C-alpha cells in the first residue's frame, strides 16, 4: 500500500475480482466521506470478472486508504493503490483520437494481433478495446490516440492493406468525433452492391449479346472509352429486347448478403436511404418499393411497343452525376456531407464516395478500395452497422 507523498500527487485505485452489486457504491461512499476528489474512473466486466479503476485526490492525514482496503477485503475483491503524479502542461500539439472497427466471422488472437501490431508500427496508443458482438468476438472497436506527427491516412492505408491481405476481416478507421455517431444518410450503388448481379449483363445474355456487352465493359474499365459512351453502346445492343424481360428481372433481383438487415435497421433508426446507380430505373424503383428506400436515381431505358429501343432518356447517371445527386439529397434533407455514408463497387462510384463523410468500397476492385475511406470484402452490407458503432445487442433490439 502506498500513500501520496505530497498534496499534488493523486492515487490510482485498481480493484479486481468477481463482480457483484454494491462494490462501486461502498468504495465511492468511503471516498466521498473522506472528501476525496474523483479525477477519473473506468470499469469493465469480462465474463463476470471486474476491473475498476479510480483516479482520486485524497486529503492528507485522513487515513482513508486503510478503510478502502478493509472494505475491498469484505467485498471479496483485491485493491491495489499507487501514487501518480499530476500530468504536466498539455503539449501544444495534442494527439488525434480515432476509432478502429474490426468486423469478421470470428476474430481470434491472430487477427487481433495483426491489427494491434499495425497500430504499434504507427505509434498509435490503444486507450480502450470494446467488443461489439456478443458471444463470439466477431467485432471490436479500438479507441486510440495517434501522435500529431503521424498521418491518419498512412495508418488507414496500412489497415486496409492488412484486411485485403488476410481476407479474414473488414476494418475501418474513423476520427472520433460527433459526426462518426451522427450519420443520417446512406447512399448506395445498385448493381454488384445492393444486388448481387449486373442488370445490363443479365439483359444482354437474355438477348444473345452477352459477349459484345462484356467486351465494351472491358474497354471502358481499361480507360479506352468513357462511361457515357460505353453505356450508350451497351444499351444500343439491347434494342428489340422484350421489355417484359426487364420487368420480370426487376421483380426478382437477388439482394446482396446483409442488404435487408441494413435497410431495416437504418429505417428503424430514422436514417434516410438512397440508391444512386448507373443501372436502370425499372430495377432501382422495384428495389425502392421492395425495401422502403427513400430515393432512387438511375438511368431510364426507353420503351416502345413493348420493346427496348436501345436508347436511354434524360441525363446519364455517370460518376459526376452520382456525386451531384448525393449532394442534392443531402441538401434537401438538411444533412451535412460529413453525416453521409456512400457505398459502391465501381470506378464510377469514386466521386460519390469522396463527397461522403464515410466512403465504403464494397467488394470492389483494388483501385477503388485504395481510394475509399474503408472497404468491405469479408462481410455483407450489414457490416456497415458495426462501423456506425452499433452493438449486436442493439441490433437485436432494433430487429424486435
XYZ file of C-alpha atoms in Angstrom:
400
model
C 0.000 0.000 0.000
C 1.312 3.422 -0.939
C 0.345 6.842 0.334
C 0.757 10.073 -1.584
C 3.866 11.925 -0.561
C 2.693 15.387 -1.482
C -0.565 17.241 -1.943
C -0.086 17.448 -5.721
C 0.011 13.631 -6.099
C -3.031 11.524 -6.730
C -3.928 7.896 -6.094
C -4.789 5.344 -8.747
C -7.010 2.684 -7.194
C -7.413 -0.590 -9.107
C -9.988 -3.152 -7.983
C -10.208 -6.647 -9.461
C -12.321 -9.654 -8.602
C -15.704 -11.268 -9.056
C -18.308 -8.679 -9.978
C -21.413 -8.235 -7.867
C -23.678 -5.316 -6.879
C -22.516 -2.828 -4.282
C -18.767 -2.641 -4.953
C -18.676 0.830 -6.516
C -21.283 2.121 -4.047
C -19.282 1.046 -0.979
C -15.933 2.383 -2.138
C -17.176 5.678 -3.556
C -19.094 6.211 -0.319
C -15.851 5.965 1.652
C -14.130 8.334 -0.766
C -16.985 10.817 -0.532
C -16.916 10.752 3.290
C -13.170 11.415 3.189
C -13.626 14.443 0.918
C -11.719 12.844 -1.962
C -11.783 14.417 -5.406
C -12.642 11.995 -8.221
C -10.416 12.706 -11.259
C -11.171 9.740 -13.498
C -12.994 6.398 -13.483
C -13.228 3.395 -15.795
C -14.839 -0.011 -15.314
C -15.020 -3.151 -17.413
C -16.535 -6.572 -16.719
C -15.447 -9.599 -18.767
C -17.315 -12.850 -18.049
C -18.142 -11.721 -14.524
C -14.613 -10.536 -13.723
C -14.438 -6.885 -12.658
C -11.699 -4.346 -13.211
C -12.497 -0.919 -11.749
C -10.005 1.952 -11.821
C -10.471 5.220 -9.936
C -8.087 8.150 -10.014
C -8.624 10.250 -6.880
C -7.014 13.009 -4.890
C -7.336 12.322 -1.151
C -6.749 14.931 1.588
C -3.630 14.119 3.589
C -3.981 12.686 7.039
C -7.470 11.208 6.548
C -6.344 7.539 6.591
C -8.976 6.523 4.043
C -6.666 4.006 2.356
C -6.885 1.575 5.261
C -10.671 1.826 5.174
C -10.705 1.190 1.433
C -8.556 -1.930 1.758
C -10.708 -3.268 4.581
C -13.859 -2.635 2.567
C -12.382 -4.319 -0.522
C -11.478 -7.378 1.516
C -15.009 -7.562 2.927
C -16.414 -7.279 -0.630
C -14.210 -10.124 -1.859
C -12.138 -8.059 -4.294
C -8.487 -7.058 -4.463
C -7.398 -3.424 -4.224
C -4.098 -2.007 -5.379
C -3.155 1.627 -4.937
C -0.252 3.692 -6.146
C 0.651 7.328 -6.185
C 0.733 9.026 -9.573
C 1.988 12.496 -10.370
C -0.179 15.211 -11.840
C 0.047 15.490 -15.640
C 2.378 18.170 -16.897
C 1.383 21.094 -19.119
C -0.542 19.892 -22.182
C 1.533 19.697 -25.299
C 0.890 22.269 -27.982
C 0.013 19.508 -30.453
C -2.379 17.021 -28.899
C -2.785 13.526 -30.330
C -5.729 12.924 -32.628
C -8.267 10.353 -31.494
C -9.670 7.661 -33.758
C -11.724 4.504 -33.649
C -10.766 1.319 -35.475
C -13.676 -1.060 -36.092
C -12.762 -4.654 -36.926
C -15.514 -6.988 -38.169
C -15.076 -10.656 -39.097
C -16.815 -14.012 -38.950
C -14.715 -14.920 -35.942
C -11.840 -12.838 -34.642
C -9.155 -14.657 -32.685
C -5.812 -13.801 -31.148
C -4.084 -13.969 -34.546
C -6.391 -11.361 -36.116
C -6.290 -9.067 -33.105
C -2.503 -9.358 -33.012
C -2.257 -8.392 -36.692
C -4.337 -5.258 -36.111
C -2.629 -4.196 -32.878
C 0.806 -4.794 -34.391
C -0.154 -2.483 -37.264
C -1.256 0.142 -34.758
C 2.016 -0.195 -32.853
C 4.058 0.360 -36.030
C 2.268 3.691 -36.462
C 2.820 4.594 -32.784
C -0.915 4.568 -32.093
C -1.657 4.201 -28.390
C -4.654 1.989 -27.605
C -6.848 3.558 -24.942
C -9.791 1.155 -24.960
C -10.950 -2.029 -26.689
C -14.678 -2.717 -26.711
C -16.408 -5.801 -28.108
C -19.482 -5.059 -30.240
C -20.556 -8.657 -30.839
C -21.969 -10.695 -28.003
C -20.971 -14.314 -27.773
C -18.067 -14.845 -30.151
C -15.608 -11.979 -30.675
C -16.792 -11.072 -34.175
C -16.419 -7.302 -33.886
C -14.222 -4.937 -31.892
C -13.910 -1.192 -31.510
C -10.421 0.008 -30.673
C -10.198 3.587 -29.407
C -6.742 5.052 -29.895
C -4.653 8.189 -29.791
C -2.396 8.926 -32.757
C 0.597 11.261 -32.340
C 0.234 14.593 -34.104
C 3.341 13.732 -36.126
C 1.592 10.712 -37.679
C -0.824 10.993 -40.593
C -4.129 9.116 -40.130
C -4.170 8.402 -43.881
C -0.985 6.334 -43.563
C -2.480 4.229 -40.772
C -5.703 3.873 -42.767
C -3.820 2.570 -45.809
C -1.905 0.071 -43.689
C -5.070 -1.239 -42.067
C -6.838 -1.627 -45.417
C -3.822 -3.426 -46.898
C -3.830 -5.743 -43.898
C -7.529 -6.525 -44.312
C -7.121 -7.149 -48.045
C -4.124 -9.417 -47.443
C -5.844 -11.586 -44.861
C -9.427 -11.564 -46.262
C -10.489 -12.622 -42.744
C -11.986 -9.350 -41.583
C -13.014 -5.849 -42.590
C -11.618 -2.789 -40.875
C -12.483 0.907 -40.727
C -10.556 3.828 -39.259
C -12.686 6.853 -38.346
C -11.872 10.025 -36.485
C -13.571 10.010 -33.103
C -15.955 12.919 -33.481
C -19.599 13.809 -33.176
C -20.180 13.034 -36.869
C -18.988 9.436 -36.507
C -22.015 8.801 -34.294
C -24.371 11.127 -36.149
C -24.600 9.773 -39.681
C -28.066 10.414 -41.168
C -27.980 9.352 -44.836
C -26.731 6.175 -46.525
C -26.370 6.258 -50.330
C -25.742 3.027 -52.248
C -24.878 1.927 -55.734
C -27.196 -0.817 -57.015
C -25.537 -3.347 -59.340
C -22.984 -5.568 -57.541
C -23.571 -3.542 -54.379
C -27.182 -3.622 -53.227
C -27.856 -6.573 -55.542
C -25.548 -9.431 -56.499
C -25.850 -9.034 -60.283
C -25.262 -6.520 -63.056
C -28.687 -5.952 -64.614
C -27.287 -4.987 -68.019
C -25.323 -8.250 -68.197
C -28.443 -10.278 -67.434
C -30.429 -8.426 -70.116
C -27.608 -8.863 -72.621
C -27.483 -12.612 -72.024
C -31.258 -12.857 -72.435
C -30.967 -11.003 -75.764
C -28.000 -13.038 -77.003
C -25.495 -10.164 -76.917
C -23.690 -11.005 -73.686
C -20.206 -11.266 -75.192
C -20.496 -7.983 -77.096
C -21.611 -6.118 -73.977
C -18.788 -7.666 -71.931
C -16.193 -6.516 -74.475
C -17.462 -2.924 -74.278
C -17.437 -3.066 -70.483
C -13.857 -4.340 -70.554
C -12.756 -1.494 -72.847
C -14.338 1.070 -70.532
C -12.625 -0.487 -67.494
C -9.260 -0.121 -69.230
C -9.897 3.554 -69.974
C -10.356 3.087 -73.718
C -13.858 4.571 -73.578
C -15.657 6.904 -71.176
C -18.625 5.708 -69.171
C -21.282 7.617 -71.118
C -20.193 6.232 -74.473
C -19.837 2.710 -73.112
C -23.362 2.859 -71.690
C -24.798 4.122 -74.982
C -23.124 1.336 -76.934
C -24.191 -1.383 -74.494
C -27.776 -0.150 -74.339
C -27.901 0.047 -78.144
C -27.220 -3.708 -78.246
C -30.407 -4.275 -76.223
C -32.593 -2.846 -78.989
C -35.585 -5.062 -79.659
C -35.478 -6.915 -76.332
C -38.959 -7.579 -74.963
C -39.466 -5.106 -72.107
C -41.205 -7.872 -70.168
C -37.761 -9.457 -69.615
C -36.581 -6.278 -67.856
C -39.667 -6.021 -65.653
C -39.585 -9.702 -64.696
C -35.908 -9.423 -63.800
C -36.597 -6.327 -61.674
C -39.244 -8.249 -59.717
C -36.778 -10.930 -58.599
C -33.473 -9.132 -58.076
C -31.127 -11.105 -55.772
C -30.176 -8.939 -52.807
C -26.626 -8.842 -51.514
C -25.944 -10.533 -48.194
C -26.933 -8.248 -45.320
C -28.858 -5.780 -47.508
C -32.265 -6.383 -45.946
C -30.876 -6.187 -42.410
C -29.020 -2.966 -43.204
C -32.034 -1.188 -44.678
C -34.419 -2.432 -41.983
C -32.199 -1.210 -39.152
C -31.446 2.121 -40.845
C -35.177 2.753 -41.325
C -35.938 1.886 -37.696
C -33.253 4.344 -36.563
C -34.571 7.162 -38.752
C -31.830 7.207 -41.390
C -32.611 8.318 -44.927
C -31.540 5.929 -47.676
C -30.934 6.297 -51.394
C -29.978 4.317 -54.485
C -27.779 6.263 -56.893
C -26.960 3.951 -59.765
C -25.634 3.883 -63.288
C -28.060 0.997 -63.801
C -31.676 1.165 -64.852
C -34.689 2.804 -63.246
C -37.063 -0.160 -63.540
C -34.757 -2.159 -61.266
C -33.972 0.748 -58.931
C -37.649 1.625 -58.475
C -38.505 -2.020 -57.802
C -35.880 -2.092 -55.037
C -37.060 1.231 -53.641
C -40.599 -0.128 -53.274
C -39.480 -3.532 -52.021
C -37.120 -2.250 -49.305
C -38.722 1.092 -48.473
C -35.754 3.141 -49.682
C -36.384 6.892 -49.757
C -34.710 7.908 -53.042
C -33.779 6.136 -56.269
C -31.866 7.750 -59.156
C -30.705 5.791 -62.207
C -30.844 5.660 -65.987
C -34.204 5.422 -67.777
C -34.420 2.919 -70.625
C -36.731 3.949 -73.447
C -39.526 1.504 -74.336
C -41.823 1.496 -77.390
C -44.443 -1.074 -78.371
C -43.318 -3.347 -75.543
C -39.683 -3.405 -76.717
C -36.482 -1.652 -75.636
C -35.448 0.942 -78.233
C -31.740 0.766 -77.425
C -31.713 4.315 -76.051
C -31.822 5.998 -72.651
C -33.898 9.065 -71.785
C -32.565 12.086 -69.912
C -29.122 12.737 -68.473
C -26.888 9.720 -67.934
C -26.117 8.951 -64.292
C -22.332 8.836 -64.513
C -19.650 9.395 -61.847
C -20.067 13.177 -61.780
C -23.859 12.939 -61.718
C -23.732 10.444 -58.844
C -21.745 12.879 -56.717
C -24.133 15.723 -57.608
C -27.178 13.633 -56.697
C -25.627 12.739 -53.338
C -25.160 16.432 -52.590
C -28.696 17.249 -53.795
C -30.270 14.665 -51.482
C -28.191 15.766 -48.504
C -29.115 19.394 -49.136
C -32.812 18.574 -49.479
C -32.745 16.628 -46.203
C -30.696 19.255 -44.341
C -27.874 16.762 -43.779
C -24.180 17.678 -43.746
C -21.886 15.737 -46.083
C -19.942 14.573 -43.004
C -23.152 12.784 -41.987
C -23.379 10.822 -45.253
C -22.192 7.275 -45.959
C -21.713 6.279 -49.608
C -21.253 2.667 -50.717
C -20.204 1.433 -54.145
C -18.116 -1.103 -56.037
C -17.029 0.531 -59.300
C -14.824 3.309 -60.625
C -17.887 5.443 -61.365
C -18.635 5.458 -57.618
C -15.351 7.117 -56.676
C -16.504 10.759 -56.754
C -19.611 9.835 -54.764
C -17.508 8.095 -52.125
C -15.153 11.066 -51.934
C -18.014 13.502 -51.271
C -19.399 11.470 -48.357
C -18.201 11.662 -44.779
C -17.520 7.923 -44.973
C -16.916 6.293 -48.360
C -17.064 2.484 -48.403
C -15.804 0.333 -51.276
C -17.934 -2.813 -51.245
C -16.302 -5.946 -52.697
C -14.606 -3.609 -55.117
C -11.568 -3.638 -57.346
C -8.235 -2.723 -55.634
C -8.148 0.764 -57.194
C -11.423 1.809 -55.565
C -10.569 0.119 -52.274
C -7.326 2.060 -52.068
C -9.117 5.370 -52.733
C -12.063 4.824 -50.369
C -12.135 5.565 -46.642
C -12.645 1.878 -45.964
C -13.736 -1.294 -47.700
C -15.872 -4.354 -47.070
C -14.717 -7.618 -48.593
C -15.183 -10.299 -45.941
C -18.708 -9.471 -44.741
C -22.062 -8.353 -46.068
C -23.664 -4.926 -46.249
C -24.792 -5.200 -42.614
C -21.115 -4.775 -41.666
C -21.816 -1.051 -42.089
C -23.964 -1.162 -38.932
C -20.891 -2.040 -36.866
C -18.994 0.849 -38.464
C -21.756 3.048 -37.010
C -20.801 1.790 -33.541
C -23.898 -0.360 -33.021
C -23.546 -3.490 -30.906
C -25.076 -6.907 -31.560
C -27.409 -6.382 -28.587
C -28.616 -3.072 -30.019
C -29.156 -4.660 -33.425
C -31.331 -7.329 -31.824
C -33.363 -4.656 -30.040
C -33.934 -2.808 -33.312
C -34.905 -6.034 -35.053
C -37.536 -6.963 -32.463
